[in-house]
mmCIF file of C-alpha atoms and ligand atoms in Angstrom:
data_model
loop_
_atom_site.group_PDB
_atom_site.id
_atom_site.type_symbol
_atom_site.label_atom_id
_atom_site.label_comp_id
_atom_site.label_asym_id
_atom_site.label_seq_id
_atom_site.Cartn_x
_atom_site.Cartn_y
_atom_site.Cartn_z
ATOM 1 C CA MET A 1 -31.413 -28.237 -13.888
ATOM 2 C CA GLY A 2 -29.888 -28.365 -17.409
ATOM 3 C CA LYS A 3 -26.155 -28.663 -17.963
ATOM 4 C CA VAL A 4 -25.981 -25.063 -19.076
ATOM 5 C CA ASN A 5 -26.884 -23.849 -15.603
ATOM 6 C CA GLN A 6 -24.920 -26.435 -13.654
ATOM 7 C CA ARG A 7 -22.152 -24.893 -11.593
ATOM 8 C CA PRO A 8 -18.955 -26.880 -12.094
ATOM 9 C CA LEU A 9 -17.357 -28.510 -9.068
ATOM 10 C CA LEU A 10 -14.306 -26.286 -9.188
ATOM 11 C CA ASN A 11 -16.489 -23.227 -9.247
ATOM 12 C CA ARG A 12 -18.320 -24.451 -6.170
ATOM 13 C CA ARG A 13 -15.043 -25.263 -4.453
ATOM 14 C CA LEU A 14 -13.867 -21.709 -5.020
ATOM 15 C CA GLU A 15 -17.068 -20.137 -3.795
ATOM 16 C CA GLY A 16 -16.472 -17.755 -0.942
ATOM 17 C CA LEU A 17 -12.695 -18.107 -1.205
ATOM 18 C CA GLY A 18 -10.270 -15.411 -2.017
ATOM 19 C CA THR A 19 -11.648 -11.998 -1.529
ATOM 20 C CA THR A 20 -13.508 -9.423 -3.493
ATOM 21 C CA ILE A 21 -12.811 -6.966 -0.717
ATOM 22 C CA PHE A 22 -9.856 -5.385 -2.543
ATOM 23 C CA ALA A 23 -11.956 -4.500 -5.566
ATOM 24 C CA GLU A 24 -14.765 -3.264 -3.349
ATOM 25 C CA MET A 25 -12.458 -1.126 -1.232
ATOM 26 C CA SER A 26 -10.561 0.274 -4.212
ATOM 27 C CA ALA A 27 -13.900 1.276 -5.764
ATOM 28 C CA ARG A 28 -14.908 2.956 -2.506
ATOM 29 C CA ALA A 29 -11.538 4.740 -2.410
ATOM 30 C CA VAL A 30 -12.105 6.160 -5.890
ATOM 31 C CA ALA A 31 -15.747 7.053 -5.247
ATOM 32 C CA THR A 32 -14.958 8.925 -2.033
ATOM 33 C CA GLY A 33 -11.521 10.327 -2.880
ATOM 34 C CA SER A 34 -10.081 8.325 0.013
ATOM 35 C CA ILE A 35 -6.458 7.514 0.705
ATOM 36 C CA ASN A 36 -6.090 3.844 -0.102
ATOM 37 C CA LEU A 37 -4.146 1.971 2.573
ATOM 38 C CA GLY A 38 -5.878 -1.244 1.509
ATOM 39 C CA GLN A 39 -3.970 -3.082 -1.167
ATOM 40 C CA GLY A 40 -0.236 -3.685 -0.764
ATOM 41 C CA PHE A 41 1.567 -1.947 -3.560
ATOM 42 C CA PRO A 42 4.053 0.899 -3.223
ATOM 43 C CA ASP A 43 3.123 4.343 -4.534
ATOM 44 C CA ARG A 44 6.646 4.904 -5.858
ATOM 45 C CA ASP A 45 8.192 2.819 -8.611
ATOM 46 C CA GLY A 46 11.466 0.966 -8.127
ATOM 47 C CA PRO A 47 14.946 2.088 -9.251
ATOM 48 C CA PRO A 48 14.875 4.159 -12.470
ATOM 49 C CA GLU A 49 17.880 2.305 -13.885
ATOM 50 C CA ILE A 50 15.938 -0.948 -13.612
ATOM 51 C CA ALA A 51 12.902 0.591 -15.336
ATOM 52 C CA ARG A 52 15.322 1.748 -18.046
ATOM 53 C CA ALA A 53 16.768 -1.747 -18.344
ATOM 54 C CA ALA A 54 13.262 -3.091 -19.051
ATOM 55 C CA ALA A 55 12.611 -0.383 -21.643
ATOM 56 C CA ASP A 56 16.010 -1.018 -23.250
ATOM 57 C CA ALA A 57 15.269 -4.746 -23.435
ATOM 58 C CA VAL A 58 11.978 -4.052 -25.247
ATOM 59 C CA LEU A 59 13.648 -1.679 -27.697
ATOM 60 C CA ALA A 60 16.598 -3.989 -28.286
ATOM 61 C CA GLY A 61 14.271 -6.903 -28.968
ATOM 62 C CA ARG A 62 15.372 -8.904 -25.925
ATOM 63 C CA GLY A 63 12.523 -11.007 -24.555
ATOM 64 C CA ASN A 64 9.841 -9.702 -26.903
ATOM 65 C CA GLN A 65 9.293 -13.225 -28.192
ATOM 66 C CA TYR A 66 8.619 -16.243 -25.984
ATOM 67 C CA PRO A 67 11.530 -16.593 -23.579
ATOM 68 C CA PRO A 68 12.720 -20.105 -22.586
ATOM 69 C CA GLY A 69 10.205 -22.086 -20.492
ATOM 70 C CA PRO A 70 12.236 -22.131 -17.255
ATOM 71 C CA GLY A 71 13.144 -18.427 -17.638
ATOM 72 C CA ILE A 72 16.061 -16.722 -19.365
ATOM 73 C CA PRO A 73 19.468 -18.062 -18.242
ATOM 74 C CA GLU A 74 20.600 -14.581 -17.102
ATOM 75 C CA LEU A 75 17.726 -14.407 -14.621
ATOM 76 C CA ARG A 76 18.051 -17.988 -13.421
ATOM 77 C CA HIS A 77 21.734 -17.361 -12.741
ATOM 78 C CA ALA A 78 20.934 -14.085 -10.955
ATOM 79 C CA ILE A 79 18.341 -15.823 -8.753
ATOM 80 C CA ALA A 80 20.788 -18.576 -7.809
ATOM 81 C CA GLU A 81 23.471 -15.960 -7.130
ATOM 82 C CA HIS A 82 21.041 -13.968 -4.943
ATOM 83 C CA GLN A 83 20.329 -17.071 -2.863
ATOM 84 C CA HIS A 84 24.046 -17.645 -2.463
ATOM 85 C CA ARG A 85 24.838 -14.024 -1.647
ATOM 86 C CA PHE A 86 22.167 -13.544 1.026
ATOM 87 C CA TYR A 87 21.763 -17.034 2.480
ATOM 88 C CA ASP A 88 24.865 -18.943 1.424
ATOM 89 C CA MET A 89 22.737 -21.553 -0.330
ATOM 90 C CA ALA A 90 23.665 -23.222 -3.608
ATOM 91 C CA PHE A 91 21.079 -23.863 -6.339
ATOM 92 C CA ASP A 92 21.833 -25.035 -9.848
ATOM 93 C CA PRO A 93 20.445 -22.346 -12.177
ATOM 94 C CA ASP A 94 19.782 -24.913 -14.894
ATOM 95 C CA THR A 95 17.820 -27.482 -12.914
ATOM 96 C CA GLU A 96 16.821 -25.937 -9.584
ATOM 97 C CA VAL A 97 15.409 -22.543 -10.567
ATOM 98 C CA LEU A 98 12.147 -21.824 -12.368
ATOM 99 C CA VAL A 99 10.924 -18.349 -13.327
ATOM 100 C CA THR A 100 7.173 -17.794 -12.926
ATOM 101 C CA ALA A 101 4.531 -15.126 -13.488
ATOM 102 C CA GLY A 102 4.973 -13.692 -10.017
ATOM 103 C CA ALA A 103 4.863 -15.624 -6.778
ATOM 104 C CA THR A 104 1.141 -16.043 -7.441
ATOM 105 C CA GLU A 105 1.767 -18.428 -10.311
ATOM 106 C CA ALA A 106 4.579 -20.102 -8.389
ATOM 107 C CA VAL A 107 2.212 -20.921 -5.505
ATOM 108 C CA ALA A 108 -0.551 -22.084 -7.872
ATOM 109 C CA ALA A 109 1.718 -24.284 -9.993
ATOM 110 C CA THR A 110 3.413 -25.746 -6.910
ATOM 111 C CA LEU A 111 0.174 -26.674 -5.168
ATOM 112 C CA LEU A 112 -1.367 -28.059 -8.365
ATOM 113 C CA ALA A 113 1.793 -30.083 -8.926
ATOM 114 C CA LEU A 114 2.173 -31.481 -5.428
ATOM 115 C CA VAL A 115 -1.294 -31.796 -3.912
ATOM 116 C CA GLU A 116 -3.555 -34.731 -4.813
ATOM 117 C CA PRO A 117 -7.303 -34.746 -4.225
ATOM 118 C CA GLY A 118 -7.905 -35.563 -0.558
ATOM 119 C CA ASP A 119 -4.460 -34.390 0.610
ATOM 120 C CA GLU A 120 -4.355 -32.026 3.554
ATOM 121 C CA VAL A 121 -2.390 -28.814 3.403
ATOM 122 C CA ILE A 122 -1.566 -27.065 6.658
ATOM 123 C CA ALA A 123 -1.288 -23.301 6.464
ATOM 124 C CA PHE A 124 -1.081 -20.605 9.098
ATOM 125 C CA GLU A 125 -4.124 -18.384 9.034
ATOM 126 C CA PRO A 126 -4.714 -15.544 8.352
ATOM 127 C CA TYR A 127 -3.539 -16.420 4.836
ATOM 128 C CA TYR A 128 -2.764 -14.661 1.629
ATOM 129 C CA ASP A 129 -5.966 -15.153 -0.312
ATOM 130 C CA SER A 130 -4.671 -17.242 -3.201
ATOM 131 C CA TYR A 131 -3.602 -20.084 -0.890
ATOM 132 C CA ALA A 132 -7.105 -21.276 -0.043
ATOM 133 C CA ALA A 133 -8.189 -21.000 -3.679
ATOM 134 C CA ASN A 134 -5.139 -22.902 -4.964
ATOM 135 C CA ILE A 135 -5.561 -25.690 -2.409
ATOM 136 C CA ALA A 136 -9.204 -25.985 -3.500
ATOM 137 C CA MET A 137 -8.213 -26.027 -7.196
ATOM 138 C CA ALA A 138 -5.905 -28.955 -6.453
ATOM 139 C CA GLY A 139 -8.746 -30.775 -4.667
ATOM 140 C CA GLY A 140 -6.904 -30.584 -1.349
ATOM 141 C CA THR A 141 -8.244 -29.781 2.083
ATOM 142 C CA ARG A 142 -6.844 -26.831 3.947
ATOM 143 C CA VAL A 143 -6.088 -27.209 7.606
ATOM 144 C CA PRO A 144 -5.631 -23.846 9.278
ATOM 145 C CA VAL A 145 -3.385 -23.209 12.252
ATOM 146 C CA THR A 146 -4.230 -19.807 13.680
ATOM 147 C CA LEU A 147 -1.709 -17.056 14.438
ATOM 148 C CA ARG A 148 -3.065 -15.017 17.332
ATOM 149 C CA PRO A 149 -2.453 -11.461 18.462
ATOM 150 C CA PRO A 150 -0.657 -9.665 19.950
ATOM 151 C CA SER A 151 2.485 -11.292 18.536
ATOM 152 C CA PHE A 152 1.067 -13.749 15.961
ATOM 153 C CA ARG A 153 3.624 -16.428 16.849
ATOM 154 C CA PRO A 154 3.138 -19.910 15.355
ATOM 155 C CA ASP A 155 1.718 -22.338 17.931
ATOM 156 C CA LEU A 156 3.954 -25.361 17.410
ATOM 157 C CA ASP A 157 1.814 -27.691 19.535
ATOM 158 C CA GLU A 158 -1.202 -26.789 17.440
ATOM 159 C CA LEU A 159 0.835 -27.368 14.299
ATOM 160 C CA ASN A 160 1.912 -30.763 15.600
ATOM 161 C CA ARG A 161 -1.707 -31.689 16.370
ATOM 162 C CA ALA A 162 -2.802 -30.602 12.888
ATOM 163 C CA ILE A 163 -0.558 -33.199 11.218
ATOM 164 C CA THR A 164 -2.375 -36.384 10.164
ATOM 165 C CA PRO A 165 -1.487 -39.303 7.858
ATOM 166 C CA ARG A 166 -3.203 -37.332 5.072
ATOM 167 C CA THR A 167 -1.018 -34.245 5.479
ATOM 168 C CA ARG A 168 0.944 -33.633 2.302
ATOM 169 C CA LEU A 169 2.613 -30.349 2.992
ATOM 170 C CA ILE A 170 2.967 -27.296 5.201
ATOM 171 C CA LEU A 171 2.506 -23.979 3.445
ATOM 172 C CA LEU A 172 4.547 -21.262 5.138
ATOM 173 C CA ASN A 173 4.752 -17.539 4.631
ATOM 174 C CA SER A 174 7.401 -15.608 6.514
ATOM 175 C CA PRO A 175 7.580 -12.601 6.647
ATOM 176 C CA HIS A 176 3.842 -13.075 6.946
ATOM 177 C CA ASN A 177 1.073 -11.206 5.177
ATOM 178 C CA PRO A 178 -1.146 -9.847 6.727
ATOM 179 C CA THR A 179 0.231 -9.967 10.306
ATOM 180 C CA GLY A 180 3.816 -8.818 9.610
ATOM 181 C CA SER A 181 5.094 -11.632 11.806
ATOM 182 C CA VAL A 182 8.610 -12.908 10.995
ATOM 183 C CA PHE A 183 9.200 -16.472 12.123
ATOM 184 C CA THR A 184 12.312 -16.835 14.279
ATOM 185 C CA ARG A 185 15.156 -19.246 13.689
ATOM 186 C CA ASP A 186 13.926 -21.390 16.596
ATOM 187 C CA GLU A 187 10.365 -21.476 15.298
ATOM 188 C CA LEU A 188 11.542 -22.429 11.829
ATOM 189 C CA ALA A 189 13.848 -25.103 13.256
ATOM 190 C CA ALA A 190 10.877 -26.585 15.118
ATOM 191 C CA ILE A 191 8.698 -26.523 11.995
ATOM 192 C CA ALA A 192 11.528 -28.105 10.009
ATOM 193 C CA ALA A 193 11.874 -30.845 12.643
ATOM 194 C CA LEU A 194 8.141 -31.586 12.386
ATOM 195 C CA ALA A 195 8.348 -31.685 8.598
ATOM 196 C CA THR A 196 11.281 -34.068 8.531
ATOM 197 C CA ARG A 197 9.887 -36.290 11.315
ATOM 198 C CA ASN A 198 6.570 -36.631 9.458
ATOM 199 C CA ASP A 199 8.109 -36.724 5.989
ATOM 200 C CA LEU A 200 6.226 -33.648 4.792
ATOM 201 C CA LEU A 201 6.979 -31.201 2.028
ATOM 202 C CA VAL A 202 7.210 -27.508 2.882
ATOM 203 C CA VAL A 203 6.219 -24.782 0.458
ATOM 204 C CA THR A 204 7.528 -21.442 1.666
ATOM 205 C CA ASP A 205 6.422 -18.083 0.290
ATOM 206 C CA GLU A 206 9.215 -15.612 1.017
ATOM 207 C CA VAL A 207 8.159 -12.634 -1.113
ATOM 208 C CA TYR A 208 8.834 -10.190 1.760
ATOM 209 C CA GLU A 209 12.301 -11.633 2.437
ATOM 210 C CA HIS A 210 13.997 -8.231 2.168
ATOM 211 C CA LEU A 211 11.378 -6.337 4.149
ATOM 212 C CA VAL A 212 12.350 -7.316 7.681
ATOM 213 C CA PHE A 213 12.678 -4.514 10.247
ATOM 214 C CA ASP A 214 13.146 -6.511 13.445
ATOM 215 C CA GLY A 215 14.857 -9.899 13.473
ATOM 216 C CA GLU A 216 16.133 -11.678 10.386
ATOM 217 C CA HIS A 217 14.771 -13.593 7.441
ATOM 218 C CA VAL A 218 15.851 -17.224 7.561
ATOM 219 C CA PRO A 219 14.901 -19.511 4.662
ATOM 220 C CA ILE A 220 13.499 -22.761 6.054
ATOM 221 C CA ALA A 221 15.318 -24.649 3.283
ATOM 222 C CA GLN A 222 18.538 -24.025 5.280
ATOM 223 C CA PHE A 223 17.625 -26.386 8.125
ATOM 224 C CA PRO A 224 18.858 -29.981 8.262
ATOM 225 C CA GLY A 225 16.843 -32.286 6.046
ATOM 226 C CA MET A 226 14.920 -29.417 4.462
ATOM 227 C CA ARG A 227 16.797 -28.709 1.241
ATOM 228 C CA GLU A 228 15.288 -31.760 -0.451
ATOM 229 C CA ARG A 229 11.732 -31.266 0.843
ATOM 230 C CA THR A 230 11.273 -27.503 0.442
ATOM 231 C CA VAL A 231 9.912 -25.468 -2.429
ATOM 232 C CA THR A 232 11.048 -21.873 -1.900
ATOM 233 C CA ILE A 233 9.021 -19.188 -3.637
ATOM 234 C CA SER A 234 9.864 -15.526 -3.987
ATOM 235 C CA SER A 235 9.323 -12.643 -6.332
ATOM 236 C CA ALA A 236 10.739 -9.353 -7.539
ATOM 237 C CA GLY A 237 7.532 -7.393 -6.949
ATOM 238 C CA LYS A 238 8.111 -6.308 -3.354
ATOM 239 C CA THR A 239 11.913 -6.303 -3.384
ATOM 240 C CA PHE A 240 12.152 -3.917 -6.332
ATOM 241 C CA SER A 241 8.817 -2.085 -6.077
ATOM 242 C CA PHE A 242 7.615 -3.261 -9.472
ATOM 243 C CA THR A 243 4.580 -5.285 -8.433
ATOM 244 C CA GLY A 244 3.037 -5.030 -11.905
ATOM 245 C CA TRP A 245 5.894 -6.831 -13.626
ATOM 246 C CA LYS A 246 5.020 -10.191 -12.071
ATOM 247 C CA ILE A 247 8.404 -11.852 -12.106
ATOM 248 C CA GLY A 248 8.582 -14.619 -9.514
ATOM 249 C CA TRP A 249 10.511 -17.822 -9.012
ATOM 250 C CA VAL A 250 10.700 -21.269 -7.505
ATOM 251 C CA LEU A 251 13.818 -22.850 -5.983
ATOM 252 C CA ALA A 252 13.882 -26.563 -5.196
ATOM 253 C CA THR A 253 15.482 -29.867 -6.127
ATOM 254 C CA PRO A 254 15.482 -30.788 -9.844
ATOM 255 C CA GLU A 255 12.653 -33.295 -9.200
ATOM 256 C CA LEU A 256 10.416 -30.761 -7.470
ATOM 257 C CA VAL A 257 11.213 -27.999 -9.972
ATOM 258 C CA SER A 258 10.413 -30.375 -12.800
ATOM 259 C CA ALA A 259 7.039 -31.229 -11.212
ATOM 260 C CA VAL A 260 6.171 -27.544 -10.844
ATOM 261 C CA LYS A 261 7.365 -26.774 -14.380
ATOM 262 C CA THR A 262 5.096 -29.485 -15.773
ATOM 263 C CA VAL A 263 2.103 -27.537 -14.444
ATOM 264 C CA LYS A 264 3.488 -24.062 -15.083
ATOM 265 C CA GLN A 265 3.894 -24.739 -18.802
ATOM 266 C CA PHE A 266 0.114 -25.126 -19.074
ATOM 267 C CA LEU A 267 -0.716 -22.085 -16.956
ATOM 268 C CA THR A 268 1.253 -19.277 -18.586
ATOM 269 C CA PHE A 269 4.011 -21.217 -20.394
ATOM 270 C CA VAL A 270 6.212 -18.102 -20.102
ATOM 271 C CA SER A 271 5.801 -14.431 -19.233
ATOM 272 C CA GLY A 272 7.482 -11.050 -18.847
ATOM 273 C CA GLY A 273 10.375 -11.569 -21.296
ATOM 274 C CA PRO A 274 11.908 -8.064 -21.202
ATOM 275 C CA PHE A 275 11.213 -7.721 -17.476
ATOM 276 C CA GLN A 276 13.232 -10.870 -16.873
ATOM 277 C CA TYR A 277 16.337 -9.074 -18.206
ATOM 278 C CA ALA A 278 15.661 -6.076 -15.974
ATOM 279 C CA ILE A 279 15.158 -8.200 -12.835
ATOM 280 C CA ALA A 280 18.372 -10.107 -13.564
ATOM 281 C CA GLN A 281 20.100 -6.734 -13.330
ATOM 282 C CA ALA A 282 18.097 -5.683 -10.256
ATOM 283 C CA LEU A 283 19.053 -8.757 -8.235
ATOM 284 C CA ALA A 284 22.700 -7.736 -8.568
ATOM 285 C CA LEU A 285 22.129 -4.251 -7.092
ATOM 286 C CA PRO A 286 24.552 -3.475 -4.245
ATOM 287 C CA ASP A 287 23.721 -4.118 -0.590
ATOM 288 C CA SER A 288 23.072 -0.392 -0.178
ATOM 289 C CA TYR A 289 19.945 -0.749 -2.343
ATOM 290 C CA TYR A 290 18.506 -3.511 -0.167
ATOM 291 C CA THR A 291 19.380 -1.653 3.039
ATOM 292 C CA ALA A 292 17.810 1.603 1.873
ATOM 293 C CA LEU A 293 14.598 -0.164 0.792
ATOM 294 C CA CYS A 294 14.264 -1.678 4.236
ATOM 295 C CA GLU A 295 15.141 1.554 6.085
ATOM 296 C CA ASP A 296 12.576 3.555 4.120
ATOM 297 C CA LEU A 297 9.858 1.034 4.854
ATOM 298 C CA ARG A 298 10.863 0.858 8.507
ATOM 299 C CA ALA A 299 10.377 4.628 8.776
ATOM 300 C CA GLN A 300 6.984 4.291 7.072
ATOM 301 C CA ARG A 301 6.018 1.493 9.464
ATOM 302 C CA ASP A 302 7.042 3.551 12.478
ATOM 303 C CA LEU A 303 5.154 6.594 11.254
ATOM 304 C CA LEU A 304 1.930 4.683 10.697
ATOM 305 C CA THR A 305 2.056 2.448 13.779
ATOM 306 C CA ARG A 306 2.831 5.355 16.122
ATOM 307 C CA GLY A 307 0.173 7.515 14.518
ATOM 308 C CA LEU A 308 -2.510 4.828 14.721
ATOM 309 C CA ALA A 309 -1.644 4.056 18.348
ATOM 310 C CA GLY A 310 -1.838 7.756 19.157
ATOM 311 C CA ILE A 311 -5.357 7.896 17.727
ATOM 312 C CA GLY A 312 -6.450 4.983 19.900
ATOM 313 C CA PHE A 313 -6.108 1.934 17.635
ATOM 314 C CA GLU A 314 -4.685 -1.117 19.330
ATOM 315 C CA VAL A 315 -1.610 -1.707 17.177
ATOM 316 C CA TYR A 316 0.233 -5.007 16.736
ATOM 317 C CA PRO A 317 3.604 -3.800 15.449
ATOM 318 C CA PRO A 318 4.813 -5.889 12.496
ATOM 319 C CA GLN A 319 8.416 -7.113 12.217
ATOM 320 C CA GLY A 320 8.274 -7.115 8.424
ATOM 321 C CA THR A 321 6.190 -6.761 5.220
ATOM 322 C CA TYR A 322 4.045 -3.841 4.042
ATOM 323 C CA PHE A 323 1.282 -4.242 6.628
ATOM 324 C CA VAL A 324 0.222 -3.490 10.167
ATOM 325 C CA THR A 325 -2.667 -5.204 11.916
ATOM 326 C CA THR A 326 -4.741 -3.200 14.366
ATOM 327 C CA ASP A 327 -7.739 -3.883 16.559
ATOM 328 C CA VAL A 328 -10.521 -1.323 16.385
ATOM 329 C CA ARG A 329 -12.335 -2.492 19.529
ATOM 330 C CA SER A 330 -10.380 0.103 21.456
ATOM 331 C CA LEU A 331 -12.123 2.752 19.343
ATOM 332 C CA GLY A 332 -15.548 1.458 20.275
ATOM 333 C CA GLU A 333 -15.948 -0.351 16.929
ATOM 334 C CA ARG A 334 -17.546 -3.782 16.981
ATOM 335 C CA ASP A 335 -16.991 -5.158 13.482
ATOM 336 C CA GLY A 336 -13.918 -4.731 11.265
ATOM 337 C CA LEU A 337 -15.795 -5.326 8.017
ATOM 338 C CA GLU A 338 -18.394 -2.701 8.869
ATOM 339 C CA PHE A 339 -15.644 -0.359 10.040
ATOM 340 C CA CYS A 340 -13.772 -0.707 6.716
ATOM 341 C CA ARG A 341 -16.921 -0.364 4.627
ATOM 342 C CA THR A 342 -17.860 2.910 6.286
ATOM 343 C CA LEU A 343 -14.417 4.400 6.911
ATOM 344 C CA PRO A 344 -14.027 5.886 3.402
ATOM 345 C CA GLU A 345 -17.263 7.878 3.756
ATOM 346 C CA ARG A 346 -16.611 8.754 7.370
ATOM 347 C CA ALA A 347 -12.909 9.544 7.357
ATOM 348 C CA GLY A 348 -11.577 9.330 3.783
ATOM 349 C CA VAL A 349 -9.267 6.365 4.413
ATOM 350 C CA VAL A 350 -9.402 2.783 3.115
ATOM 351 C CA ALA A 351 -8.250 -0.272 5.101
ATOM 352 C CA ILE A 352 -8.931 -4.010 4.866
ATOM 353 C CA PRO A 353 -10.804 -6.123 7.437
ATOM 354 C CA SER A 354 -8.433 -8.898 8.507
ATOM 355 C CA SER A 355 -11.299 -11.390 8.911
ATOM 356 C CA VAL A 356 -11.287 -11.941 5.123
ATOM 357 C CA PHE A 357 -7.930 -13.714 5.523
ATOM 358 C CA TYR A 358 -9.261 -16.261 8.046
ATOM 359 C CA ASP A 359 -11.277 -19.460 8.006
ATOM 360 C CA HIS A 360 -12.102 -18.753 11.647
ATOM 361 C CA GLN A 361 -13.376 -15.266 10.934
ATOM 362 C CA GLU A 362 -14.567 -14.740 14.513
ATOM 363 C CA ALA A 363 -10.925 -14.819 15.626
ATOM 364 C CA ALA A 364 -10.377 -11.542 13.811
ATOM 365 C CA ARG A 365 -13.746 -9.840 13.940
ATOM 366 C CA THR A 366 -12.349 -6.463 14.975
ATOM 367 C CA GLN A 367 -8.926 -6.672 13.299
ATOM 368 C CA VAL A 368 -8.120 -4.262 10.500
ATOM 369 C CA ARG A 369 -5.059 -4.211 8.239
ATOM 370 C CA PHE A 370 -3.407 -1.020 6.988
ATOM 371 C CA ALA A 371 -0.656 -0.896 4.337
ATOM 372 C CA PHE A 372 2.284 1.433 5.017
ATOM 373 C CA CYS A 373 4.081 1.004 1.669
ATOM 374 C CA LYS A 374 3.098 4.582 0.808
ATOM 375 C CA ARG A 375 4.997 7.871 0.812
ATOM 376 C CA GLN A 376 5.357 9.490 4.230
ATOM 377 C CA GLU A 377 3.242 12.493 3.207
ATOM 378 C CA VAL A 378 0.430 10.143 2.175
ATOM 379 C CA LEU A 379 0.606 8.286 5.495
ATOM 380 C CA THR A 380 0.660 11.594 7.392
ATOM 381 C CA GLN A 381 -2.391 12.793 5.489
ATOM 382 C CA ALA A 382 -4.243 9.542 6.214
ATOM 383 C CA LEU A 383 -3.379 9.846 9.908
ATOM 384 C CA ASP A 384 -4.561 13.476 9.950
ATOM 385 C CA ARG A 385 -7.881 12.394 8.484
ATOM 386 C CA LEU A 386 -8.311 9.625 11.042
ATOM 387 C CA LYS A 387 -7.263 11.944 13.855
ATOM 388 C CA THR A 388 -9.784 14.560 12.801
ATOM 389 C CA PHE A 389 -12.550 11.987 12.506
ATOM 390 C CA TYR A 390 -11.910 10.450 15.906
ATOM 391 C CA SER A 391 -11.334 13.736 17.693
ATOM 392 C CA GLU A 392 -14.651 14.989 16.345
ATOM 393 C CA ARG A 393 -16.274 11.828 17.674
ATOM 394 C CA SER A 394 -14.227 12.274 20.873
ATOM 395 C CA VAL A 395 -13.987 8.568 21.473
ATOM 396 C CA VAL A 396 -12.674 7.439 24.807
ATOM 397 C CA PRO A 397 -10.525 4.384 24.044
ATOM 398 C CA ALA A 398 -11.700 1.241 25.841
ATOM 399 C CA SER A 399 -8.107 0.224 26.505
ATOM 400 C CA PRO A 400 -5.039 2.466 26.592
ATOM 401 C CA PRO A 401 -3.267 2.831 23.233
ATOM 402 C CA ARG A 402 -0.012 0.874 23.040
HETATM 403 C C1 PLP B 1 2.284 -13.421 0.803
HETATM 404 C C2 PLP B 1 2.229 -13.079 -0.644
HETATM 405 N N1 PLP B 1 2.528 -14.013 -1.567
HETATM 406 C C3 PLP B 1 2.481 -13.750 -2.873
HETATM 407 C C4 PLP B 1 2.127 -12.496 -3.340
HETATM 408 C C5 PLP B 1 2.049 -12.265 -4.811
HETATM 409 O O1 PLP B 1 3.279 -11.988 -5.328
HETATM 410 P P1 PLP B 1 3.415 -11.647 -6.887
HETATM 411 O O2 PLP B 1 2.925 -10.259 -7.083
HETATM 412 O O3 PLP B 1 4.859 -11.812 -7.151
HETATM 413 O O4 PLP B 1 2.583 -12.616 -7.629
HETATM 414 C C6 PLP B 1 1.802 -11.484 -2.429
HETATM 415 C C7 PLP B 1 1.376 -10.162 -2.906
HETATM 416 O O5 PLP B 1 0.788 -9.387 -2.208
HETATM 417 C C8 PLP B 1 1.843 -11.789 -1.042
HETATM 418 O O6 PLP B 1 1.533 -10.865 -0.130
#
């Protein structure tokens, strides 16, 4: 085979990773006029005054040219202040905060910076799809530890057994996409103890930090010995309902931030200048903003989870995030992927098969994820469609709805 047709190593490493399911399902949603409860973005924009702040910044010429590499000082200060206000943690805005093109770039730059070829990275599956791809890009090996229904708790013995001399870091995500699981203080303390005992780094993706309905969000960087070995990643997308702006950040020691910045400068260099000004303002919104965001989403979660359970889905209620995982076995369905591929035609609703987020796809063969970050009338309409479809099929659930 000539060089022209040779598939580069990286390309082969990425084969089959990530997921094309979102594009496929969005296309099916459009083609069939379905309600799209697949991808996780809200169908209402964030606060109008923050949208105005971004527009004002553009018109006033703030951020229209390359902003500073680490992010504008106003935003770095606002991020540090946010961490202090909500978690009583101190970060130096000049050396310990880095602004990125969303959490997506933060995860990519962090893994490329910290993982060497041959290193093992432990992550809880199901995982957000960029993790596997980023580990592969860095030449690392991913080591999955599976979260299992109904509660999707981390199995700490399994985590302990997964650690080897080649383990470089543990990649955490709490609140967790797609299961909605929120790791408890005790679970995080145990993970932190394992990390310190084995001298591991922890990279923690906390983009849903403000979307917790039951329990509390606890940053793992707070635990003893963790401040110096943790890279904390978050983003404005979910907290302010502006997922298209792609403003994210990294918080860590100056050494770790500097390592991540070294990579980041060759990925995007900088991004989102005017949006950085707007997010600096957004982070300072009063507590009432954060509370209302969470209350609205809680109501949306309750509406969708109760409705799905009433139809006969087995529902695993999430403690946080935008998502609920269900099992469709109780509806007589045998394969989540097939279910999701045919649901738009059959019922006019789009969902995502959870198996695409797993290495061990069998573990989730009949699991299906629905997003509830949509207006209540949209969720009600989706539930009506599903109800009509299943009542016409008059399915007798295999197990009682919960
Ligand atoms: C767990 C997780 N991490 C990261 C991201 C990406 O965040 P951003 O849009 O800020 O890049 C998402 C978005 O869905 C996510 O669910």
